[in-house]
Coordinates of C-alpha atoms and ligand atoms in Angstrom, one line a residue:
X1 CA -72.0 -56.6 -37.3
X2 CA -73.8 -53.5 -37.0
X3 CA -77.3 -52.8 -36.9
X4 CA -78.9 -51.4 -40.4
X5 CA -81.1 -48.3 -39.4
X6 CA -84.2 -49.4 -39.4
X7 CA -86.0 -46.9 -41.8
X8 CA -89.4 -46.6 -40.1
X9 CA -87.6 -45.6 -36.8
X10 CA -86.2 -42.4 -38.6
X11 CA -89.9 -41.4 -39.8
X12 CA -91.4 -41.8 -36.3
X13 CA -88.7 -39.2 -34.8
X14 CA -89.7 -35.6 -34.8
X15 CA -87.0 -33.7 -36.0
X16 CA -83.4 -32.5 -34.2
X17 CA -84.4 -29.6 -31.5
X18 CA -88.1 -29.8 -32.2
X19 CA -91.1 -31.6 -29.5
X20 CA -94.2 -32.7 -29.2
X21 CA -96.2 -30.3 -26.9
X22 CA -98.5 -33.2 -25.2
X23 CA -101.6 -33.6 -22.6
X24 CA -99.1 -33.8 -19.4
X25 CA -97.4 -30.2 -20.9
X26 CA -100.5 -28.6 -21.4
X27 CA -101.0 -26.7 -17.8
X28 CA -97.8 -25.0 -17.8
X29 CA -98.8 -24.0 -21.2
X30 CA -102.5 -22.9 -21.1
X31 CA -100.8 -20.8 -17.5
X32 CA -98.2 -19.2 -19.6
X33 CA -100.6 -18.2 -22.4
X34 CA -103.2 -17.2 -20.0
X35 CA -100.9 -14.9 -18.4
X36 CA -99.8 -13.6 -21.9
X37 CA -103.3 -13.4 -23.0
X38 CA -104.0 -10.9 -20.1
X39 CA -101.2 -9.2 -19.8
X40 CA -101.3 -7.9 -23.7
X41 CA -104.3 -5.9 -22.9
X42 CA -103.8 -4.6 -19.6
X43 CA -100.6 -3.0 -21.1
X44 CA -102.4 -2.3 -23.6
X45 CA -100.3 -4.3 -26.7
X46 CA -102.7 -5.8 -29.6
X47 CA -101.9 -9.7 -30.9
X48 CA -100.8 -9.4 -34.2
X49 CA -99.8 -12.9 -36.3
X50 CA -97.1 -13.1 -39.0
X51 CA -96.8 -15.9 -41.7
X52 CA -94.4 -18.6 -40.5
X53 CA -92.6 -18.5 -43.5
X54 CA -90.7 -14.8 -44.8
X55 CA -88.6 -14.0 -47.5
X56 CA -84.7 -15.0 -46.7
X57 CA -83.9 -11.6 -48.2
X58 CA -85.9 -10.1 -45.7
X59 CA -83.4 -10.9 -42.7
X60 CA -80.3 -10.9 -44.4
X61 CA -81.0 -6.7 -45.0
X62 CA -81.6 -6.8 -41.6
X63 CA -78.5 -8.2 -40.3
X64 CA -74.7 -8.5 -41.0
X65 CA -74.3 -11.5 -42.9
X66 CA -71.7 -12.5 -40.2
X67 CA -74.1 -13.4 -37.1
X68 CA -74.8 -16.6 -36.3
X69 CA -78.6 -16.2 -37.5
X70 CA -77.7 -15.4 -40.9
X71 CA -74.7 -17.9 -41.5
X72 CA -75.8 -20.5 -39.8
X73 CA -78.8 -20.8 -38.0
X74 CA -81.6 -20.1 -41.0
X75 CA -83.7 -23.0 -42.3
X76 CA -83.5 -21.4 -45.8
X77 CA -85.1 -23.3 -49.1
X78 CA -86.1 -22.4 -52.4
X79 CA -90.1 -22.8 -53.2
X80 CA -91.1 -24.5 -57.0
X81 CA -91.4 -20.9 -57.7
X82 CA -88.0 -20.4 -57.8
X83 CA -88.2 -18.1 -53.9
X84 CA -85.8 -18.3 -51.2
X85 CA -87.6 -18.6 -48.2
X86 CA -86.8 -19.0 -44.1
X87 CA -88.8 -19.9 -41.4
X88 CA -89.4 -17.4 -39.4
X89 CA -86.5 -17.7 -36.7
X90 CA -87.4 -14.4 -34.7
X91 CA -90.3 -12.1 -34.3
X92 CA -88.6 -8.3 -34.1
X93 CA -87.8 -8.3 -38.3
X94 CA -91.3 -9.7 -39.2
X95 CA -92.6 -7.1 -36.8
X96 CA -91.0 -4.6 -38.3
X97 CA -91.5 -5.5 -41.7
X98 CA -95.5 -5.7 -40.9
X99 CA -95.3 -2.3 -39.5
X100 CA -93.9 -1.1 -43.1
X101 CA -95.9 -3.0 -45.1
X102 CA -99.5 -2.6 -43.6
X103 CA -98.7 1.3 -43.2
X104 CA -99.6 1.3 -39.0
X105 CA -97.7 3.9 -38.3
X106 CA -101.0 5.8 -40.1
X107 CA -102.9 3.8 -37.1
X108 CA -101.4 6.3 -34.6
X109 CA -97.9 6.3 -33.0
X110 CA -96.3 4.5 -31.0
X111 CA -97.7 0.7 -32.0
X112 CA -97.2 -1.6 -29.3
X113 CA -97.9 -5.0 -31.1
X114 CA -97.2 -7.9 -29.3
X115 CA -97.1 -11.9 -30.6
X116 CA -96.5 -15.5 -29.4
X117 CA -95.0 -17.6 -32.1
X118 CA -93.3 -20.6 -33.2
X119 CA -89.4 -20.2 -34.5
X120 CA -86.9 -21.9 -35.7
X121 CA -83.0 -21.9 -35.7
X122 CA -80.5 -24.3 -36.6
X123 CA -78.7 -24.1 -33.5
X124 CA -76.6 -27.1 -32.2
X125 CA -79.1 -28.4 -29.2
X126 CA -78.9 -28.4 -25.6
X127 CA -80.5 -28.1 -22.4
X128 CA -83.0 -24.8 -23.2
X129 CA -81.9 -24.4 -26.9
X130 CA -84.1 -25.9 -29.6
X131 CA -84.5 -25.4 -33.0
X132 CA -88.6 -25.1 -32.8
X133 CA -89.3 -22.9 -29.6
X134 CA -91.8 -20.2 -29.1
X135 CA -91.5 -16.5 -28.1
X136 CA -93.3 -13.8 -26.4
X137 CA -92.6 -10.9 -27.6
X138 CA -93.4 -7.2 -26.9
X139 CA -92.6 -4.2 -29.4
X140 CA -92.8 -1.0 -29.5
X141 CA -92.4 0.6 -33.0
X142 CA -93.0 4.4 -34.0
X143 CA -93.6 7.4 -32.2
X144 CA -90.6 9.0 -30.3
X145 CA -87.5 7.8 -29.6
X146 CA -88.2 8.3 -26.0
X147 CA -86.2 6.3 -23.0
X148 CA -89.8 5.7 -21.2
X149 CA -90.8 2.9 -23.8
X150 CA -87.7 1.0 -23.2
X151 CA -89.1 0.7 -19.4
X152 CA -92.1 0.0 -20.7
X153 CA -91.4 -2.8 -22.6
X154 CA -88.7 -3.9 -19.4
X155 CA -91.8 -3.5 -17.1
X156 CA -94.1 -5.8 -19.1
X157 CA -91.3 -8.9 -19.9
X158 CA -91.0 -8.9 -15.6
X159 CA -94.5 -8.6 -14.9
X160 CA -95.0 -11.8 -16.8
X161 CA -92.5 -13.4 -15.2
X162 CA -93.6 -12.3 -11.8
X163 CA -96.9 -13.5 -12.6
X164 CA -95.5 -16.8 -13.5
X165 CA -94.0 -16.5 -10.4
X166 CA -90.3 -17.3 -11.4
X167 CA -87.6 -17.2 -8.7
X168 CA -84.7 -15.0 -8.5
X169 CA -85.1 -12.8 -11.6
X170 CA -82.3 -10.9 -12.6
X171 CA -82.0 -8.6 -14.9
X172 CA -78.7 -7.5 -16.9
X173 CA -78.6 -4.2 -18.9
X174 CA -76.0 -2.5 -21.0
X175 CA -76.5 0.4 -23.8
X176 CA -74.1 -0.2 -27.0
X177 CA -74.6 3.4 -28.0
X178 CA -75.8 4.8 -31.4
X179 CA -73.9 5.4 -34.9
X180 CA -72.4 8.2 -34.0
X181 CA -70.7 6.8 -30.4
X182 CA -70.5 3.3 -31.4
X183 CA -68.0 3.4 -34.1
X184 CA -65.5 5.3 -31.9
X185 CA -65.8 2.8 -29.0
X186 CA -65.3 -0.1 -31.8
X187 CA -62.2 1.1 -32.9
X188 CA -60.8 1.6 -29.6
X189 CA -62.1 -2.1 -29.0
X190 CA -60.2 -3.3 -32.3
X191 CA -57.2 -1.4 -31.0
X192 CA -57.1 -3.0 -27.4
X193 CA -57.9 -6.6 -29.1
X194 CA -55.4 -6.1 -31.7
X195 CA -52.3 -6.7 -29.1
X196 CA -53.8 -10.2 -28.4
X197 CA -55.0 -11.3 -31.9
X198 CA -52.5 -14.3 -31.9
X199 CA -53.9 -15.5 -28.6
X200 CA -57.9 -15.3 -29.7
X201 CA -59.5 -17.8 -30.4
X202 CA -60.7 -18.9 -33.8
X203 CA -64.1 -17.0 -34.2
X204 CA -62.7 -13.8 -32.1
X205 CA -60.1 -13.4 -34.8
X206 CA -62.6 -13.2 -37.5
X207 CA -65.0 -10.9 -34.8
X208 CA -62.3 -8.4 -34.9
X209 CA -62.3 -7.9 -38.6
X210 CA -66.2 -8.2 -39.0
X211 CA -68.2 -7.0 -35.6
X212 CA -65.7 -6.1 -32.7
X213 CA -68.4 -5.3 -30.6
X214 CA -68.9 -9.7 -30.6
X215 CA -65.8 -10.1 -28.8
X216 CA -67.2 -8.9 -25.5
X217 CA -69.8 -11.9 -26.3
X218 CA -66.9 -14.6 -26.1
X219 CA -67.7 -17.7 -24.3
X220 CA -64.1 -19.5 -25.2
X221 CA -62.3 -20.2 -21.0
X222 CA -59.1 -18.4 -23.7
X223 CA -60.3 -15.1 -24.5
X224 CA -62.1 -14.7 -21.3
X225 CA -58.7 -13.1 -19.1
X226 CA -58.8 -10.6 -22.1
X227 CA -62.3 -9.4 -21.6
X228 CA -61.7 -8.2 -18.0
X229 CA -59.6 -4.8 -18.8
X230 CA -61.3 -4.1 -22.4
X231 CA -62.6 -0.7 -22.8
X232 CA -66.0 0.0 -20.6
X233 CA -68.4 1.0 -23.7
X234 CA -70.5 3.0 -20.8
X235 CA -67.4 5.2 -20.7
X236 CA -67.6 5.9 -24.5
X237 CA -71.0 7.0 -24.8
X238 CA -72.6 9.7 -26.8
X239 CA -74.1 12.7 -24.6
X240 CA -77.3 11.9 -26.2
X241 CA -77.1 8.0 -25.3
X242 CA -75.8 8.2 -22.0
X243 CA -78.7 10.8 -20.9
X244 CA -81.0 8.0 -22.3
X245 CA -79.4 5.2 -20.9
X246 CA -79.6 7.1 -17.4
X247 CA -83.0 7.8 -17.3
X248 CA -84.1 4.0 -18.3
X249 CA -82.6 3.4 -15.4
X250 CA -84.3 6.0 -13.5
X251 CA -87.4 4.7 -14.8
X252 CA -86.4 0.9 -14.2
X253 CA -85.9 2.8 -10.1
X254 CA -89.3 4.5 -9.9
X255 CA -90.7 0.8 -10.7
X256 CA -88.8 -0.5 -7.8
X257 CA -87.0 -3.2 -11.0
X258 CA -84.1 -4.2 -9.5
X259 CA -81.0 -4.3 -12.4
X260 CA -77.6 -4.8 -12.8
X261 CA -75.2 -2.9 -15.2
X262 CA -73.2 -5.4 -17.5
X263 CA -70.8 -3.2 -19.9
X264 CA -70.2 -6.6 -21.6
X265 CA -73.6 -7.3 -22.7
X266 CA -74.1 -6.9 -26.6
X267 CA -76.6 -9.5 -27.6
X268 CA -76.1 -12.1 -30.6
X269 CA -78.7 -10.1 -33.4
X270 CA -77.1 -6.6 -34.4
X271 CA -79.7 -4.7 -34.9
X272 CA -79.5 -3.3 -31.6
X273 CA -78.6 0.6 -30.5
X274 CA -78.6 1.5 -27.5
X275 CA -80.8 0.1 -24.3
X276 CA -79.8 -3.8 -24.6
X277 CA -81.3 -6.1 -21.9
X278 CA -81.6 -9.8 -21.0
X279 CA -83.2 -11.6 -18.3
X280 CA -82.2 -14.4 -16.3
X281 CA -83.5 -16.6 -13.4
X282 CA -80.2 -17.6 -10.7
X283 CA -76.6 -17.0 -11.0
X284 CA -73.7 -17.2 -12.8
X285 CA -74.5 -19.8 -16.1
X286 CA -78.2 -19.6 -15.7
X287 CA -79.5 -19.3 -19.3
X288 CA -81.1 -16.0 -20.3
X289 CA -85.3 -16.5 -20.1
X290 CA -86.0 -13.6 -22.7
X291 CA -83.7 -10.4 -24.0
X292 CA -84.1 -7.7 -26.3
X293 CA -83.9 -3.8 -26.8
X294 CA -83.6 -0.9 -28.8
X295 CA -83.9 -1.0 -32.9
X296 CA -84.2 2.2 -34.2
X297 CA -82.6 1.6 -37.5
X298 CA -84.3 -1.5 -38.4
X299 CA -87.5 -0.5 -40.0
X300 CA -84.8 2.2 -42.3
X301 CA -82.5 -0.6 -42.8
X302 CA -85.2 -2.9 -44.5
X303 CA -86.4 0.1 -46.5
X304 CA -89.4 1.9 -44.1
X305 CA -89.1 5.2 -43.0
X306 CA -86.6 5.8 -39.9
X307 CA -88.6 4.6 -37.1
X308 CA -87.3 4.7 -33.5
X309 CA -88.2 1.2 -31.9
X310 CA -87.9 -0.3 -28.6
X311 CA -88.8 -4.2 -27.6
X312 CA -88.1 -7.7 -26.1
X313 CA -89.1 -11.4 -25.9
X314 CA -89.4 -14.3 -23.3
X315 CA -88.5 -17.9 -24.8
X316 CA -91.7 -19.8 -23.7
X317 CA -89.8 -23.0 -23.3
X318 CA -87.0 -22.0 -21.3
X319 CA -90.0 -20.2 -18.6
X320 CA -92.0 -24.1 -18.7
X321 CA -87.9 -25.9 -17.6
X322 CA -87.9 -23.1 -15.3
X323 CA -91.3 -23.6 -13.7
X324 CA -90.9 -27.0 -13.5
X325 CA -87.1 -26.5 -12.1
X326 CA -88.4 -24.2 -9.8
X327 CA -91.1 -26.5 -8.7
X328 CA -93.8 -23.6 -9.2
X329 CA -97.1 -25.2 -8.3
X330 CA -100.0 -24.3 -10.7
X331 CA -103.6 -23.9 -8.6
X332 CA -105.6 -27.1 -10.0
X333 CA -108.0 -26.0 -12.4
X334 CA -111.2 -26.8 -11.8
X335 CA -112.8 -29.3 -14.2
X336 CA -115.9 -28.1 -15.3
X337 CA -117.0 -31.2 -17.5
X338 CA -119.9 -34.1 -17.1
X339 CA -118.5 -37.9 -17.9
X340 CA -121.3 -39.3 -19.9
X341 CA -122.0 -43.2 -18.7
X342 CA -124.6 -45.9 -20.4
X343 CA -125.4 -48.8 -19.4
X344 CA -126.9 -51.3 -22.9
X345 CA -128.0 -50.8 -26.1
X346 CA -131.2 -48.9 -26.0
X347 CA -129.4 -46.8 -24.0
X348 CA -126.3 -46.3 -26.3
X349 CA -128.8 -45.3 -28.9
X350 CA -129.6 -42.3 -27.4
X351 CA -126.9 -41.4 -25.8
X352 CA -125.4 -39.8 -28.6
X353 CA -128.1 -37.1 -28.9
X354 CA -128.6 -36.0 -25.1
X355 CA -125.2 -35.5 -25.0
X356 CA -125.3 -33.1 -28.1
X357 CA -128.4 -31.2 -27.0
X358 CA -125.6 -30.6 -23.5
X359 CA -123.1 -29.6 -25.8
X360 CA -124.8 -26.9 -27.7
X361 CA -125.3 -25.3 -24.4
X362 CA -122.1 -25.2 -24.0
X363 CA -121.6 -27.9 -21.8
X364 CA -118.3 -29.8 -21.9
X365 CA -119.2 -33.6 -22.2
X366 CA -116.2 -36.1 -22.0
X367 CA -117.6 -40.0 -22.7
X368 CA -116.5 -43.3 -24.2
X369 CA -118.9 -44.7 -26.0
X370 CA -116.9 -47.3 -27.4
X371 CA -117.0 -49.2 -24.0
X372 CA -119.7 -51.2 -22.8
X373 CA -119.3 -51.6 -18.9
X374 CA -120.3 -49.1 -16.5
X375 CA -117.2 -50.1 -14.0
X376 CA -115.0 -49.0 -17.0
X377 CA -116.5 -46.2 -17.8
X378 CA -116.1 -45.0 -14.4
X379 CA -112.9 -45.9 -13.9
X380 CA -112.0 -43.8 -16.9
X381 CA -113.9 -40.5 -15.7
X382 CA -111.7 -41.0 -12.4
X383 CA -108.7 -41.1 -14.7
X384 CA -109.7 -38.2 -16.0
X385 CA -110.4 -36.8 -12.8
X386 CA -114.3 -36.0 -13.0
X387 CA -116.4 -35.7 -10.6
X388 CA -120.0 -35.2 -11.8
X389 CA -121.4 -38.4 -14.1
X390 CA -124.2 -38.6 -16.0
X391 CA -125.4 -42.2 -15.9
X392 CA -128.0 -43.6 -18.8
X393 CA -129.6 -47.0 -18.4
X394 CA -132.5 -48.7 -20.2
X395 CA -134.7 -47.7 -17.5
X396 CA -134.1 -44.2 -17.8
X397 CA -134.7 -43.9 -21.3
X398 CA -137.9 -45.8 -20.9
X399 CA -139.1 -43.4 -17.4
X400 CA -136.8 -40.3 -19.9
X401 CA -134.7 -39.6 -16.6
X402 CA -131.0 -40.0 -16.4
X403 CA -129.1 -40.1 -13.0
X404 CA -126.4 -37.2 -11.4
X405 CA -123.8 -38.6 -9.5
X406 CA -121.2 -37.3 -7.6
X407 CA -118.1 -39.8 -7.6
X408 CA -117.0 -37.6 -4.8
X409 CA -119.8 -37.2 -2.4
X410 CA -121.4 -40.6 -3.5
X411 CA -124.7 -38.5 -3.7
X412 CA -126.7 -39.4 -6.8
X413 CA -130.4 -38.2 -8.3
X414 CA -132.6 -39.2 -11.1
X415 CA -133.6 -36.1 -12.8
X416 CA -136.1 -35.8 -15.4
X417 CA -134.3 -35.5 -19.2
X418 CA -136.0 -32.3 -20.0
X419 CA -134.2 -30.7 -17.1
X420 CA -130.7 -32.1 -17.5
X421 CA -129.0 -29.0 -18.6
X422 CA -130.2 -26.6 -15.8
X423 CA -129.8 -29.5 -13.5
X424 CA -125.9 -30.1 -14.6
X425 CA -125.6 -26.1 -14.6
X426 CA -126.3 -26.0 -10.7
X427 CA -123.1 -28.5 -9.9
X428 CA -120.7 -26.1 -11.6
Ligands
HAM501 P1 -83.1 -13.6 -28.6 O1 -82.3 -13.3 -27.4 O2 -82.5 -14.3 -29.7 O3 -83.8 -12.3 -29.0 O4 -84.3 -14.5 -28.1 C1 -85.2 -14.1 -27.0 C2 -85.5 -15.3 -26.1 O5 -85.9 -16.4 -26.9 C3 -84.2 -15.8 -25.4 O6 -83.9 -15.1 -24.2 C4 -84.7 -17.2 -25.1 O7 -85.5 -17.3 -23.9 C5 -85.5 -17.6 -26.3 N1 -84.7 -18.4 -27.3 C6 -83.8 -17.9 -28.2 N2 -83.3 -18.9 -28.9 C7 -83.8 -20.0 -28.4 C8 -83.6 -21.4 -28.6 N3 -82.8 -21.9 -29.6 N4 -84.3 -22.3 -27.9 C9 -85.1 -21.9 -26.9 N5 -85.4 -20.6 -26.6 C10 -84.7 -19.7 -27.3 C11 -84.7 -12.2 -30.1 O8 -85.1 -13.1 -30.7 C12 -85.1 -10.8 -30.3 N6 -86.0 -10.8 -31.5 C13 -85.8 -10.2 -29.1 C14 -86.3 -8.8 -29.3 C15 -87.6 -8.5 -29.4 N7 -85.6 -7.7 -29.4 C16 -86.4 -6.7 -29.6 N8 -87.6 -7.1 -29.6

């Protein structure tokens, strides 16, 4: 017979796609964000934070209703109130729609705003594809429409992922054109396709009548042979666009960014023109670390003024598989934190207070208090990898002294209470 579901097993599981960041995660992530953290204001981009939650309408203006994000990947509810709300699943449209909203293109042009964010997409999971993940992401909104900020924005993505020290970073670029170029190359697209609609596959028939440009995105083995002699979009391009296109890559060549030209590339959101761009680490089926490019109907298309835009983000999970793929080796961090030990109840008593008074000068204290033996208590600040101990004992309290130890060096004093802070200050 089979086994009935046990119904508490269903409310300790975190939902499909989404994790528990724990402890053992933690340096990859405080590396990652540390590296964000200074990166942002060397290239001079300012943090700004958008509500996790936007209006559904709000992305549906910004994108055909025909990509995956709007018909199938948006965790979309109603509020009591009667609202149709998402959760937030990417961070260029709330950007965007911040920009409009909170009037900063009065706070001097361009804005480079920058974020790192939780998301969420209903996408069927695998290996690097949740439905909670986080991005960095790097925008630059207003100003001109000027090829150099496209570099810019290329420059800052590989810097971080140099810092992070990722392997074998390749980077795949591609312009789509603008309105005026891209319709013509579409419609030469439709026309090539058109001689081969019977053999498509299911969702390149429907591309063809809705977004064209989607069937260079085909992963299906059967429309792959078709792919190889379809019209090269580079050949199509405006004047306008192909100058720009040329000199991000001139730029991309000052900066000494390696690249590599892929006509095919078109990118799953559509409200791209022009520069596209995504970045991998290793060969063919390596799984793209962060993409993005130009948007400079966007901020028109949700009802702001036309805005030329240019920006791109780094999936923050996919970088921790990679660095832990790559076996990247993170320098220790130094612990800079006492272990509070004591030894019987007068000393418990007053345990509680010494280590306060080292804590409001900023001193980070770990302890257990809860245990009662001193060979326990040490154990546990080995465990947790601490070297300097602070040991309390009746006989301190009474001579109000407490011993320094070094669990390395062996080496221990008796200091006098009054001096502990400045004595603990000297070991770090
Ligand atoms: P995207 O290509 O959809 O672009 O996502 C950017 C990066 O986020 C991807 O390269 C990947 O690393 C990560 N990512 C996306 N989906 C998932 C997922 N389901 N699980 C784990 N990681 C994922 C955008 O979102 C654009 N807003 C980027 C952009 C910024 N364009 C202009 N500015």
């Amino acid at each position: 017979m089979a086994k009935k579901k046990s119904s508490r097993k269903i409310i300790i599981q975190s939902p499909k796609g989404m994790r528990d960041i724990l402890a053992g995660d933690r340096s990859w992530w405080d590396k990652i964000t540390k590296v964000f953290s200074e990166l942002k204001d060397i290239y001079n981009f300012d943090l700004i934070e958008t509500p996790v939650l936007e209006y559904a309408k709000l992305f549906e203006t910004a994108m055909n209703k025909e990509t995956d994000l709007i018909s199938k990947e948006m965790y979309t509810f109603k509020t009591k109130g009667g609202d149709f709300l998402v959760l937030r699943p990417e961070g260029t449209v709330t950007t965007a729609r911040a920009y409009i909203e909170n009037n900063l293109s009065h706070k001097g042009q361009p804005q480079r705003l920058c974020y790192f964010e939780p998301m969420f997409r209903h996408e069927n999971t695998q290996a690097g594809r949740y439905r909670e993940f986080h991005q960095m992401g790097f925008e630059i909104l207003g100003g001109a429409n000027d090829s150099i900020y496209d570099a810019e924005v290329i420059q800052v993505i590989y810097r971080l992922l140099q810092e992070l020290k990722i392997k074998n970073i390749v980077l795949k670029i591609n312009s789509i054109g603008c309105r005026n170029c891209r319709p013509n190359y579409e419609r030469r697209l439709k026309a090539y396709y058109s001689k081969y609609e019977r053999e498509l596959c299911a969702d390149c028939k429907k591309r063809l009548e809705t977004n064209p440009l989607r069937l260079l995105d085909c992963k299906n083995e059967s429309c792959q042979p078709f792919k190889k002699n379809a019209p090269n979009i580079l050949d199509k391009l405006c004047s306008s666009c192909s100058s720009h296109f040329k000199s991000v890559l001139e730029y991309l060549e000052e900066l000494g960014i390696e690249y590599t030209l892929d006509s095919q590339l078109v990118r799953g959101l559509d409200y791209y023109d022009r520069t596209v761009f995504e970045i991998f680490s290793g060969g063919e089926g390596a799984i793209a670390l962060a993409g993005g490019g130009r948007y400079d109907y966007l901020a028109e298309k949700i009802g702001g003024k036309p805005t030329p835009a240019v920006g791109g983000a780094i999936g923050v999970e996919r970088i921790v598989d990679a660095m832990k793929a790559q076996e990247i080796i993170l320098e220790p961090k130094e612990i800079k934190k006492v272990f509070f030990i004591h030894i019987g109840e007068v000393a418990k008593k007053k345990s509680l207070k010494i280590i306060e008074e080292l804590r409001k000068k900023k001193i980070a204290v770990a302890e257990d208090l809860g245990r009662e033996s001193l060979k326990s208590q040490l154990k546990l600040a080995n465990k947790k990898g601490i070297h300097l101990v602070l040991i309390l004992g009746q006989k301190e309290v009474y001579e109000e002294s407490i011993i320094i130890r070094n669990l390395k060096t062996s080496i221990q004093e008796s200091i006098p209470l009054s001096k502990l802070t400045d004595s603990v200050k000297k070991y770090f």
